[in-house]
Amino acid sequence: MNNNYNLSQSQLNALINLAGKKMGTNPDKLREQMQNGEMNDVLNKLSPAQRAQMNNLMNNPQAVEQFLSNPNLQALLKGLMGK
């Protein structure tokens, strides 16, 4: 998985674990699908509005950077990692 957004491995793992939990998907399976670029299964589990948001994020690196720099997300990541 290409990590172009300056996330540490532990932050990336925390996000994948959180996403897997929210989606009712095994985090390891989710990670594997993401590494293989097989996002259709993941996207099909989302509502149409969530799917549109994900498509926007995946096609807009600037939006991803803005999302990842959000203080609320940073606080969530710190909480998930026990920091």
PDB file of C-alpha atoms in Angstrom:
ATOM      1  CA  MET A   1       0.000   0.000   0.000  1.00  0.00           C
ATOM      2  CA  ASN A   2       1.485   3.287  -1.050  1.00  0.00           C
ATOM      3  CA  ASN A   3       1.673   5.671   1.900  1.00  0.00           C
ATOM      4  CA  ASN A   4       2.066   9.103   0.283  1.00  0.00           C
ATOM      5  CA  TYR A   5       0.336  11.029   3.053  1.00  0.00           C
ATOM      6  CA  ASN A   6       3.013  10.970   5.770  1.00  0.00           C
ATOM      7  CA  LEU A   7       1.132   8.506   7.959  1.00  0.00           C
ATOM      8  CA  SER A   8       3.167   6.275  10.199  1.00  0.00           C
ATOM      9  CA  GLN A   9       2.541   2.555   9.899  1.00  0.00           C
ATOM     10  CA  SER A  10       0.771   2.578  13.265  1.00  0.00           C
ATOM     11  CA  GLN A  11      -1.524   5.425  12.125  1.00  0.00           C
ATOM     12  CA  LEU A  12      -2.296   3.603   8.899  1.00  0.00           C
ATOM     13  CA  ASN A  13      -3.034   0.397  10.806  1.00  0.00           C
ATOM     14  CA  ALA A  14      -5.309   2.298  13.200  1.00  0.00           C
ATOM     15  CA  LEU A  15      -7.256   3.791  10.283  1.00  0.00           C
ATOM     16  CA  ILE A  16      -7.626   0.418   8.569  1.00  0.00           C
ATOM     17  CA  ASN A  17      -8.744  -1.220  11.816  1.00  0.00           C
ATOM     18  CA  LEU A  18     -11.283   1.545  12.415  1.00  0.00           C
ATOM     19  CA  ALA A  19     -12.561   1.348   8.838  1.00  0.00           C
ATOM     20  CA  GLY A  20     -12.844  -2.426   9.033  1.00  0.00           C
ATOM     21  CA  LYS A  21     -14.784  -2.201  12.275  1.00  0.00           C
ATOM     22  CA  LYS A  22     -17.142   0.462  10.914  1.00  0.00           C
ATOM     23  CA  MET A  23     -17.729  -1.555   7.735  1.00  0.00           C
ATOM     24  CA  GLY A  24     -18.027  -4.941   9.424  1.00  0.00           C
ATOM     25  CA  THR A  25     -15.029  -6.177   7.454  1.00  0.00           C
ATOM     26  CA  ASN A  26     -11.935  -7.975   8.638  1.00  0.00           C
ATOM     27  CA  PRO A  27      -9.153  -5.326   8.706  1.00  0.00           C
ATOM     28  CA  ASP A  28      -6.644  -7.764   7.180  1.00  0.00           C
ATOM     29  CA  LYS A  29      -9.008  -8.463   4.285  1.00  0.00           C
ATOM     30  CA  LEU A  30      -9.600  -4.724   3.863  1.00  0.00           C
ATOM     31  CA  ARG A  31      -5.832  -4.074   3.819  1.00  0.00           C
ATOM     32  CA  GLU A  32      -5.324  -6.811   1.229  1.00  0.00           C
ATOM     33  CA  GLN A  33      -8.086  -5.420  -0.984  1.00  0.00           C
ATOM     34  CA  MET A  34      -6.600  -1.939  -0.759  1.00  0.00           C
ATOM     35  CA  GLN A  35      -3.110  -3.219  -1.589  1.00  0.00           C
ATOM     36  CA  ASN A  36      -4.486  -5.057  -4.617  1.00  0.00           C
ATOM     37  CA  GLY A  37      -6.581  -2.096  -5.754  1.00  0.00           C
ATOM     38  CA  GLU A  38      -9.780  -4.143  -5.343  1.00  0.00           C
ATOM     39  CA  MET A  39     -11.936  -1.388  -3.910  1.00  0.00           C
ATOM     40  CA  ASN A  40     -15.270  -2.386  -5.489  1.00  0.00           C
ATOM     41  CA  ASP A  41     -16.138  -4.766  -2.636  1.00  0.00           C
ATOM     42  CA  VAL A  42     -15.313  -2.056  -0.117  1.00  0.00           C
ATOM     43  CA  LEU A  43     -17.219   0.657  -1.978  1.00  0.00           C
ATOM     44  CA  ASN A  44     -20.289  -1.548  -2.456  1.00  0.00           C
ATOM     45  CA  LYS A  45     -20.732  -1.725   1.335  1.00  0.00           C
ATOM     46  CA  LEU A  46     -21.075   2.062   1.560  1.00  0.00           C
ATOM     47  CA  SER A  47     -24.167   4.187   1.115  1.00  0.00           C
ATOM     48  CA  PRO A  48     -24.362   6.131  -2.175  1.00  0.00           C
ATOM     49  CA  ALA A  49     -23.354   9.341  -0.370  1.00  0.00           C
ATOM     50  CA  GLN A  50     -20.381   7.642   1.310  1.00  0.00           C
ATOM     51  CA  ARG A  51     -19.378   6.074  -2.019  1.00  0.00           C
ATOM     52  CA  ALA A  52     -19.415   9.517  -3.662  1.00  0.00           C
ATOM     53  CA  GLN A  53     -17.243  10.924  -0.863  1.00  0.00           C
ATOM     54  CA  MET A  54     -14.751   8.071  -1.187  1.00  0.00           C
ATOM     55  CA  ASN A  55     -14.575   8.462  -4.953  1.00  0.00           C
ATOM     56  CA  ASN A  56     -13.908  12.170  -4.485  1.00  0.00           C
ATOM     57  CA  LEU A  57     -11.134  11.451  -1.985  1.00  0.00           C
ATOM     58  CA  MET A  58      -9.535   8.763  -4.157  1.00  0.00           C
ATOM     59  CA  ASN A  59      -9.502  11.078  -7.174  1.00  0.00           C
ATOM     60  CA  ASN A  60      -8.327  14.186  -5.344  1.00  0.00           C
ATOM     61  CA  PRO A  61      -4.988  13.961  -3.502  1.00  0.00           C
ATOM     62  CA  GLN A  62      -5.442  17.496  -2.173  1.00  0.00           C
ATOM     63  CA  ALA A  63      -8.736  16.473  -0.531  1.00  0.00           C
ATOM     64  CA  VAL A  64      -7.013  13.472   1.053  1.00  0.00           C
ATOM     65  CA  GLU A  65      -4.249  15.690   2.411  1.00  0.00           C
ATOM     66  CA  GLN A  66      -6.839  18.080   3.838  1.00  0.00           C
ATOM     67  CA  PHE A  67      -8.742  15.162   5.391  1.00  0.00           C
ATOM     68  CA  LEU A  68      -5.605  13.700   6.969  1.00  0.00           C
ATOM     69  CA  SER A  69      -4.560  17.057   8.408  1.00  0.00           C
ATOM     70  CA  ASN A  70      -7.928  17.536  10.124  1.00  0.00           C
ATOM     71  CA  PRO A  71      -7.317  18.068  13.870  1.00  0.00           C
ATOM     72  CA  ASN A  72     -10.278  15.828  14.732  1.00  0.00           C
ATOM     73  CA  LEU A  73      -8.799  12.961  12.721  1.00  0.00           C
ATOM     74  CA  GLN A  74      -5.385  13.542  14.282  1.00  0.00           C
ATOM     75  CA  ALA A  75      -6.947  13.412  17.763  1.00  0.00           C
ATOM     76  CA  LEU A  76      -8.790  10.208  16.832  1.00  0.00           C
ATOM     77  CA  LEU A  77      -5.570   8.608  15.609  1.00  0.00           C
ATOM     78  CA  LYS A  78      -3.756   9.576  18.784  1.00  0.00           C
ATOM     79  CA  GLY A  79      -6.593   8.099  20.844  1.00  0.00           C
ATOM     80  CA  LEU A  80      -6.579   4.876  18.855  1.00  0.00           C
ATOM     81  CA  MET A  81      -2.856   4.512  19.380  1.00  0.00           C
ATOM     82  CA  GLY A  82      -3.085   5.319  23.090  1.00  0.00           C
ATOM     83  CA  LYS A  83      -0.992   8.470  22.844  1.00  0.00           C
TER      84      LYS A  83
END
